[in-house]
XYZ file of C-alpha atoms in Angstrom:
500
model
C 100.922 148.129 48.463
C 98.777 148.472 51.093
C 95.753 151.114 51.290
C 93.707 152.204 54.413
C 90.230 153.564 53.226
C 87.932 155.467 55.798
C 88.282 153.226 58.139
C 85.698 153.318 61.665
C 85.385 151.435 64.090
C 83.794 151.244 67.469
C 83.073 148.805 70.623
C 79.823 149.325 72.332
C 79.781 153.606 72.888
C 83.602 153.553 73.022
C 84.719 155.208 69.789
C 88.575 153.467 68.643
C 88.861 154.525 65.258
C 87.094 157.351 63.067
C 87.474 157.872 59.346
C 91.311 156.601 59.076
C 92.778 156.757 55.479
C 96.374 155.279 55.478
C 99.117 154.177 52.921
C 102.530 151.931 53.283
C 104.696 151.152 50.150
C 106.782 148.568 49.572
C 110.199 148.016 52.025
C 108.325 150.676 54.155
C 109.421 149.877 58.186
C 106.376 151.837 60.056
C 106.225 151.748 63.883
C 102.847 152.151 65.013
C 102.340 153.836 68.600
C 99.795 155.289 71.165
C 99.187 154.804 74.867
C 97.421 151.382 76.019
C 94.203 150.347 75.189
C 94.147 153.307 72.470
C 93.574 150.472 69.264
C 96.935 150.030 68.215
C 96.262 145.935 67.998
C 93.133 146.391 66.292
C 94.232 148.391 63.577
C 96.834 145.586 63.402
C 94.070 142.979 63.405
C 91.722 144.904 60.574
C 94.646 144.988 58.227
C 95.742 141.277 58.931
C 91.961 140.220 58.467
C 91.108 138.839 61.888
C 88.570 141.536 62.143
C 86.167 143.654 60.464
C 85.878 147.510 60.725
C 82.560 149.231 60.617
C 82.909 150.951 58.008
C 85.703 151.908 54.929
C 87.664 148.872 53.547
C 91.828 147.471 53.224
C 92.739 146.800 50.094
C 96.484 145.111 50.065
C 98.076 143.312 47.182
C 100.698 140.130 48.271
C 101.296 138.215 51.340
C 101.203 138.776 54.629
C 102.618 137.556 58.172
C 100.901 138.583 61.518
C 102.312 137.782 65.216
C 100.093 139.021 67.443
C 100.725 140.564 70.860
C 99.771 137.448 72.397
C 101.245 135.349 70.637
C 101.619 132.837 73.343
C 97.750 131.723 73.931
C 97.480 131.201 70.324
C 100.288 129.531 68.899
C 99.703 126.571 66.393
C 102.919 125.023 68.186
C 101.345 124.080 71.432
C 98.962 121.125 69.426
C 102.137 119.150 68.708
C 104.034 118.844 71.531
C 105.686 115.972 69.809
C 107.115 117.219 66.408
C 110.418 118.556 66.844
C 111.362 122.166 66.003
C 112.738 121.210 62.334
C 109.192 118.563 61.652
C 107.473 121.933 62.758
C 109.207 124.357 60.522
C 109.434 122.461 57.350
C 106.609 119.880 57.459
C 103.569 120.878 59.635
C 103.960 124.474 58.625
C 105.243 123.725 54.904
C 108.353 126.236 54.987
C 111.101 125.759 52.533
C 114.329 125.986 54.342
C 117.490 124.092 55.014
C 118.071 123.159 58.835
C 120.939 124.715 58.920
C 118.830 127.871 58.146
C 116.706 127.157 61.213
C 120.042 126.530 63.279
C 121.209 130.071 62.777
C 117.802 131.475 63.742
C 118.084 129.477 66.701
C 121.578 130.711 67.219
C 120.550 134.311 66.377
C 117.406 134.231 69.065
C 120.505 132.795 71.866
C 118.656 129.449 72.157
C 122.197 127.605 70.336
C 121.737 124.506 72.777
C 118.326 123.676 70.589
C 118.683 122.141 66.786
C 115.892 120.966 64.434
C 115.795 117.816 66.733
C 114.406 119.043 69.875
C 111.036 118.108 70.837
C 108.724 121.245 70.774
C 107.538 120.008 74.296
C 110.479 120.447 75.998
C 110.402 123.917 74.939
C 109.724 126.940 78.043
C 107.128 128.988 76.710
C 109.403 131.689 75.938
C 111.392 129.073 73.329
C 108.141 128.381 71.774
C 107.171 131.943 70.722
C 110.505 132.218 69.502
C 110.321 129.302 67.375
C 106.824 131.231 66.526
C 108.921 134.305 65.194
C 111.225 131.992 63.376
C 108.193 130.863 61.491
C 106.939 133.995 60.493
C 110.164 135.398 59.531
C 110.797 132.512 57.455
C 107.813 132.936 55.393
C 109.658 136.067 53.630
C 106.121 137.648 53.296
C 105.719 140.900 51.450
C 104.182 142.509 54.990
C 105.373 141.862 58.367
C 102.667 142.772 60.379
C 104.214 142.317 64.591
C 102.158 143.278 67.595
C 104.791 143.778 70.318
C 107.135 141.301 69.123
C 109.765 141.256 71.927
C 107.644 141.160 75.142
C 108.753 137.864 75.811
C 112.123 137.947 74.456
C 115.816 138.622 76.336
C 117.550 141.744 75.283
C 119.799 140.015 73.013
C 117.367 138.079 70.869
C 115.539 141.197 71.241
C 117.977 143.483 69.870
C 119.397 140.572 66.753
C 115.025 140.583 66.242
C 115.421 144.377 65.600
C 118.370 144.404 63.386
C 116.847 141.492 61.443
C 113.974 144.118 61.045
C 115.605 146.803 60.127
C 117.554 144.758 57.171
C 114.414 142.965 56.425
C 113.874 143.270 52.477
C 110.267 144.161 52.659
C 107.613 145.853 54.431
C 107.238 145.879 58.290
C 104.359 147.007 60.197
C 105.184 146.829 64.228
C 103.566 147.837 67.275
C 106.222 147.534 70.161
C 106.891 149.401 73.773
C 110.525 148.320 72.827
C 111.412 152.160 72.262
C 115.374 150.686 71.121
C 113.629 148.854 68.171
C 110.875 151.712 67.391
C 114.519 154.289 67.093
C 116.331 152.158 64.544
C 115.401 151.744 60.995
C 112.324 153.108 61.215
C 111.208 155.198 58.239
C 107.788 156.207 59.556
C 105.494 156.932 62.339
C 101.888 156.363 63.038
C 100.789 158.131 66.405
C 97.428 156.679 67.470
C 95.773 159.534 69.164
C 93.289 158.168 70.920
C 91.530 161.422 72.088
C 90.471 162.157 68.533
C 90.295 158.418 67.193
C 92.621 159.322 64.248
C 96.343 158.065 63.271
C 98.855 160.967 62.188
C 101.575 160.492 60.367
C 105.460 161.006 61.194
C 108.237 161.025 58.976
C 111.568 159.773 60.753
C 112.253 157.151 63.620
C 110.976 157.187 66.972
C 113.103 159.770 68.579
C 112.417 161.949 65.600
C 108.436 161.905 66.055
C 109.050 162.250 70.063
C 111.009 165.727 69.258
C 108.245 166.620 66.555
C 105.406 165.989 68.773
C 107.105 168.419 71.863
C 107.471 170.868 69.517
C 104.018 170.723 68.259
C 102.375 170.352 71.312
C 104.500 173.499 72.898
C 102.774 175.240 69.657
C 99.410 173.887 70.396
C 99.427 175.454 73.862
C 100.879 179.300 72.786
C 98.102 179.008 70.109
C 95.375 178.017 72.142
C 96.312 180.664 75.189
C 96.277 182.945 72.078
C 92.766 181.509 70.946
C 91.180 182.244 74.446
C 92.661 185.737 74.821
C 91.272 186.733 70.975
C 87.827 184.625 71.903
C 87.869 186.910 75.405
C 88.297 190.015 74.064
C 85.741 189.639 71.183
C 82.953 188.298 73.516
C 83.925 191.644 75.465
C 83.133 194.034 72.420
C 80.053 192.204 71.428
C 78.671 192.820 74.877
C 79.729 196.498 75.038
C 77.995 196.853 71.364
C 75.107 195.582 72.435
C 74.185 197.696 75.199
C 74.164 200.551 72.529
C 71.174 201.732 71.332
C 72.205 202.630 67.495
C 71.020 199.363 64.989
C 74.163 199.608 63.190
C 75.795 198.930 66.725
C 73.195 195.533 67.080
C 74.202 194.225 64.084
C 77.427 194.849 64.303
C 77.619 193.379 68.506
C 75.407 189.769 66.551
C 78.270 189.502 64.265
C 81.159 190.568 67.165
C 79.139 187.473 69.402
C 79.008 185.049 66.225
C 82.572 185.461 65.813
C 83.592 184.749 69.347
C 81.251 181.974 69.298
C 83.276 180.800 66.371
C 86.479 181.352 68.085
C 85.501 179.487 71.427
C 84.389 176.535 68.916
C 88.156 176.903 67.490
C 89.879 177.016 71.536
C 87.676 173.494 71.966
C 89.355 171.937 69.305
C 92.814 173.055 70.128
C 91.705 171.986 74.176
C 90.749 168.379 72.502
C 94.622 168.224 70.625
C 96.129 169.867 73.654
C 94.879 167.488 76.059
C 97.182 164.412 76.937
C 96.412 160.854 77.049
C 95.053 159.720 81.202
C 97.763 157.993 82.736
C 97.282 155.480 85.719
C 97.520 156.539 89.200
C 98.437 153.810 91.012
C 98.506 153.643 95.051
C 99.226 149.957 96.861
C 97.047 149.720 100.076
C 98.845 148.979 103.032
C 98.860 145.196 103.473
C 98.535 143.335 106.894
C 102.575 142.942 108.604
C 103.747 139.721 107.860
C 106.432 138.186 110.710
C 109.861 138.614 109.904
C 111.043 135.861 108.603
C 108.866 135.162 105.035
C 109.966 132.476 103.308
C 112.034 129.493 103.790
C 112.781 127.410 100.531
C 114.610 124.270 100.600
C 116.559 122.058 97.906
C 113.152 122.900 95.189
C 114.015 120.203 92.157
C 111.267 120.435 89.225
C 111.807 118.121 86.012
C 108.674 118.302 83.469
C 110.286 115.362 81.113
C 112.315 112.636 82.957
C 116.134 113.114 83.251
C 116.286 116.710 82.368
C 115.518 118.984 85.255
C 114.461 122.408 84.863
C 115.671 123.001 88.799
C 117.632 121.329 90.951
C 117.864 122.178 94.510
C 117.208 125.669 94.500
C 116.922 127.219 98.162
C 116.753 130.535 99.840
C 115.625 132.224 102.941
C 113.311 135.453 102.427
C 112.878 138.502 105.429
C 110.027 140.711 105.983
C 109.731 143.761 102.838
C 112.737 141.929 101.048
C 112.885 142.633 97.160
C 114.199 139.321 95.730
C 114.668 138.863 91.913
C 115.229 135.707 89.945
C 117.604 136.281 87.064
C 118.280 133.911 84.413
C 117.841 133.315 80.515
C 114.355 132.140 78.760
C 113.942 128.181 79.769
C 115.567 128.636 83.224
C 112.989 127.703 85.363
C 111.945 131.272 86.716
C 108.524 131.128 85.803
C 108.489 127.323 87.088
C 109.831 128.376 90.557
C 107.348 131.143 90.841
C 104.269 129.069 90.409
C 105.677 126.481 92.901
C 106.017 129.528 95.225
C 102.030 130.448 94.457
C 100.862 126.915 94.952
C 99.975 126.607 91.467
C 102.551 123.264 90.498
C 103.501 120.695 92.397
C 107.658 120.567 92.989
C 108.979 117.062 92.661
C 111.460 117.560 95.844
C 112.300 119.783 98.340
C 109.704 121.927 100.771
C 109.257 125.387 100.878
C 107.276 127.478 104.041
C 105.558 130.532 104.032
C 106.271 132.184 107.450
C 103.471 133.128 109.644
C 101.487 135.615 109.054
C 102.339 135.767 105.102
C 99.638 136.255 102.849
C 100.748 135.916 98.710
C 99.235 137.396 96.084
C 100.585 136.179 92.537
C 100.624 138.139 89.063
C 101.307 135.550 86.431
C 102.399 136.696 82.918
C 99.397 135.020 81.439
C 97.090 136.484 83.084
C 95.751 133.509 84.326
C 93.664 134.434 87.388
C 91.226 136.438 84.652
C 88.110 134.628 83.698
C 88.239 135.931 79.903
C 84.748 134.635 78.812
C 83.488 137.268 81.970
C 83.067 140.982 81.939
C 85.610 143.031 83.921
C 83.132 143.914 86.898
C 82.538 140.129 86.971
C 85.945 139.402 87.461
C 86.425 142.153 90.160
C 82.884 142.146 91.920
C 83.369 139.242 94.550
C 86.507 140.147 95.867
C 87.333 141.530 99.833
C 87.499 144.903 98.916
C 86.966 146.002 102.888
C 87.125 149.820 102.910
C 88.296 150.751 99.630
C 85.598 152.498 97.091
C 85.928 150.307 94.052
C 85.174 152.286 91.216
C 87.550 154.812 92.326
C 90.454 151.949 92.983
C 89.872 150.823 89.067
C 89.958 154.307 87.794
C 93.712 154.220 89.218
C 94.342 151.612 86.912
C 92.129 153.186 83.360
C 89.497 150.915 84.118
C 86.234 153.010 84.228
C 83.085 153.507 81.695
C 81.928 151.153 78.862
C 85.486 148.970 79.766
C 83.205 147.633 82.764
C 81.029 145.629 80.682
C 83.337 144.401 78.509
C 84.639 140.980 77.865
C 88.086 139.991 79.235
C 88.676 138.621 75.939
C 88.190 141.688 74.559
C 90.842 143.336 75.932
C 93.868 144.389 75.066
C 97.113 143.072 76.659
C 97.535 146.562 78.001
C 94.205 146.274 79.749
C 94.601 143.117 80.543
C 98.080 143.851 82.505
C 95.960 146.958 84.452
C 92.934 144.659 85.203
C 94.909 141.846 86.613
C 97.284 144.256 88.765
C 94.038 145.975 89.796
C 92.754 142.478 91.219
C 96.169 141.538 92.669
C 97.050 145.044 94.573
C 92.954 145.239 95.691
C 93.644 141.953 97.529
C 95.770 143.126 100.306
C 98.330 140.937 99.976
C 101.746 141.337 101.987
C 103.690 138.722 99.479
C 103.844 140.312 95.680
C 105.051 137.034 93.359
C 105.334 138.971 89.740
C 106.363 137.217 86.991
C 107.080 139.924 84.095
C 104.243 142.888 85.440
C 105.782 145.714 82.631
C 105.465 143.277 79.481
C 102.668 144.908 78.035
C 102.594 148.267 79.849
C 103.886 151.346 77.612
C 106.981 152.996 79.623
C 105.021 155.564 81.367
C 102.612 153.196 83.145
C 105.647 150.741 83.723
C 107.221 153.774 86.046
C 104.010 154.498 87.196
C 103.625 151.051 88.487
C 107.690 151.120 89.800
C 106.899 154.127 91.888
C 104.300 152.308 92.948
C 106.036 149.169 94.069
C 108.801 151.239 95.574
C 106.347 152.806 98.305
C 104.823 148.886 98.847
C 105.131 148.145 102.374
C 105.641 144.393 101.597
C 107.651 141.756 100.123
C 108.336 141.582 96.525
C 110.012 138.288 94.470
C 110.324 139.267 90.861
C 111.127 138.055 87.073
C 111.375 140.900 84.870
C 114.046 141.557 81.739
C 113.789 144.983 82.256
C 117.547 145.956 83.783
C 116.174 149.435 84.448
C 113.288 148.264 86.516
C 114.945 145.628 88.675
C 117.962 148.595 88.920
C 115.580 151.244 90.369
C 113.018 148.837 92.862
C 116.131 148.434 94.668
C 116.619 144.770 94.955
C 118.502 143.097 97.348
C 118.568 139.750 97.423
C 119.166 136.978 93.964
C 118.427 133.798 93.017
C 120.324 133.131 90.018
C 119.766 130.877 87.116
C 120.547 128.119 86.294
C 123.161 127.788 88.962
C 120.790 128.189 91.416
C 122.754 130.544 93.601
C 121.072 132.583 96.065
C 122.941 135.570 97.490
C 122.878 139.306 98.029
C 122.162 141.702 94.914
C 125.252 142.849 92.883
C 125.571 145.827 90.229
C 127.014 143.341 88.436
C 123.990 141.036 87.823
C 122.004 143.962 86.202
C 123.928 143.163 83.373
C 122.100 139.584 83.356
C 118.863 140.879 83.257
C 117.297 139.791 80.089
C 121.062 139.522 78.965
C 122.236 135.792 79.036
């Protein structure tokens, strides 16, 4: 069904993809993984069209349905703020479907106090990209082709998202850092190496491929340690022939030195499979102490559409190096409150105060403080770096080489998360407001960054639906939503996280 040819493909000097030949069949479910920024959505995009390679070809035969991993800048829905969800669906978009089809969708992604009737404008952005999936899903295409399609989603639409998957009657293509959908119903791997630009090819699920790839890589080493020792001992006899004076001992040292010429060639190659993928190394500079008390917040009340507010009274104290996280289901108001908190919306009652002292620093989950028509260095250059080396600071973070020049836009949301954490932690800021950091980071850089947080010596308010990193940052204080309760931390409300 669908046919990879020789595929290549590279951006400025950076090499992404070299001579990849690929095949799926039909009701194939293929998880496609790698480390960030390896190509993983641009093989995605070359197969769904959006871009060409530089050379080889895709040839495919039926249709085709592509979410891609940021879904949420480019959705369709956001240009008609006043169709509602069902005028959407089955007129603007064309779909043939009963509401009560799109109900049970809507049920199935947990948003069951929606129906065809609700204005797309009242949706929270998180709504809207699930009303996105619905779409897709309902187009029953022959190829589902998803770039990370549960970074914005709660674990329980997440997990109905993956069953749906798993039962879907086609083909499925999916990139995802969701490693619970990548170990169910998967039938096949591609691994994205990015130190040799090639994909290999797993039979099995996700945990399957992980226990392959251990057991090949614990070969890999024993053969290369081998390699060296054979290469040593060679180069050793080719230098003792040599010194000998017969010709029959020459000629016999030039062959003994092309061999172990040969066989160093051979421990290169293994060194180039051998060798892992750079992860980041990540270290917060000490901010400036804040005074003890950090935040006082105040009966906060936000209502976008009149009538129907998305928080009422919502108030809180905050102390010096607190970790405070705001827990509630998509549509909440989390993301609302936090750009109150960063001076980036206006509340329609109540006051908040930042204690003395405080200086706040804000990761948003749209990366909005990236310019993404500039280059990376011109996003980075002008800010107070003070006596930290620069280059050295963005290597922490994988950003180094030809990704300097590049275009923002070009980016993926990998290296988009890195750059935009680089340019938050470089600020010095003693106030961390982070709305979702992990949601495109693979899990080794999201524990990389935890770590990293853990050993901040400042104040952290968080959104995340990660249960396991809220769990281990040690949080201690909630706000919880919608009830707007603020209180100490609870095992208990790990079990909200991304859960309601």
């Amino acid at each position: 069904m669908l046919n990879i040819n020789n595929i290549s493909l590279s951006r400025g000097h950076k090499q992404i993809l070299k001579n990849i030949s690929l095949t799926m069949g039909e009701e194939e479910k293929v998880g496609l993984v790698g480390v960030n920024g390896a190509g993983k959505s641009t093989i995605l995009k070359v197969i769904g069209g959006l871009e060409e390679a530089d050379l080889g070809n895709v040839s495919f035969k039926g249709t085709m349905s592509y979410l891609a991993q940021e879904t949420h800048k480019e959705m369709d829905i956001n240009n008609h703020p006043n169709l509602t969800i069902g005028e959407y669906l089955i007129i603007e978009k064309s779909i043939d479907v009963e509401e009560w089809e799109i109900k049970k969708f809507l049920n199935n992604l947990k948003m069951d106090d929606k129906d065809c009737d609700s204005k797309l404008g009242e949706l929270s952005g998180g709504q809207k990209i699930k009303v996105e999936i619905i779409k897709i899903l309902m187009e029953k295409a022959d190829l589902l082709i998803l770039d990370e399609p549960t970074n914005f989603l709660d674990i329980p639409s997440a997990e109905w998202l993956m069953r749906y998957l798993v039962t879907y009657p086609k083909a499925v293509l999916v990139v995802s850092h969701d490693l619970r959908l990548m170990n169910k119903g998967i039938t096949k791997i591609w691994f994205l190496n990015e130190r040799i630009h090639d994909v290999e090819v797993y039979r099995g699920n996700y945990e399957q491929f992980l226990k392959v790839q251990a057991l090949r890589d614990e070969f890999l080493v024993k053969q290369l340690v081998s390699e060296e020792r054979k290469a040593e001992k060679v180069f050793e006899l080719a230098q003792n022939l040599s010194g000998r004076k017969s010709i029959k001992e020459k000629k016999r040292a030039a062959r003994k030195f092309e061999q172990a010429k040969e066989l160093k060639e051979n421990v290169k190659e293994l060194q180039v499979k051998v060798m892992k993928g750079k992860k980041m190394h990540l270290n917060i500079p000490v901010p400036m102490q804040s005074n003890k008390l950090v935040l006082e917040m105040d009966n906060i009340s936000k209502a976008y559409i009149k009538g129907k507010e998305i928080l009422k009274d919502v108030s809180c104290n905050v102390q010096k190096n607190d970790r405070l996280a705001v827990i509630g289901k998509n549509g909440a108001g989390k993301t609302t409150l936090l750009k109150i908190l960063a001076g980036r919306l206006k509340q329609d009652s109540g006051t908040y105060k930042w204690g003395f002292n405080t200086n706040v620093g804000y990761y948003s989950q749209e990366n909005e403080d990236l310019d993404f028509n500039k280059t990376v260095w011109e996003n980075i250059e002008k800010l107070e770096w003070g006596t930290l080396d620069k280059r050295k600071f963005l290597g922490g973070f994988l950003i180094a080489g030809d990704m300097i020049d590049q275009k923002v836009s070009t980016l993926s949301g990998g290296e988009k998360t890195r750059l935009a954490l680089a340019k938050l932690f470089a600020g010095g800021y003693n106030v961390l407001l982070l709305d979702e950091p992990t949601t495109y980071l693979d899990p080794d850089s999201q524990n990389i960054l935890l770590h990293a947080l853990k050993e901040y010596k400042g104040t952290i308010i968080l959104v995340s639906h990660e249960p396991h990193f809220v769990r281990e940052l040690g949080i201690e204080k909630v706000i919880l939503m919608p009830e707007e309760y603020f209180g100490y931390f609870r095992d208990e409300y790990i079990e909200r996280v991304g859960a309601i």
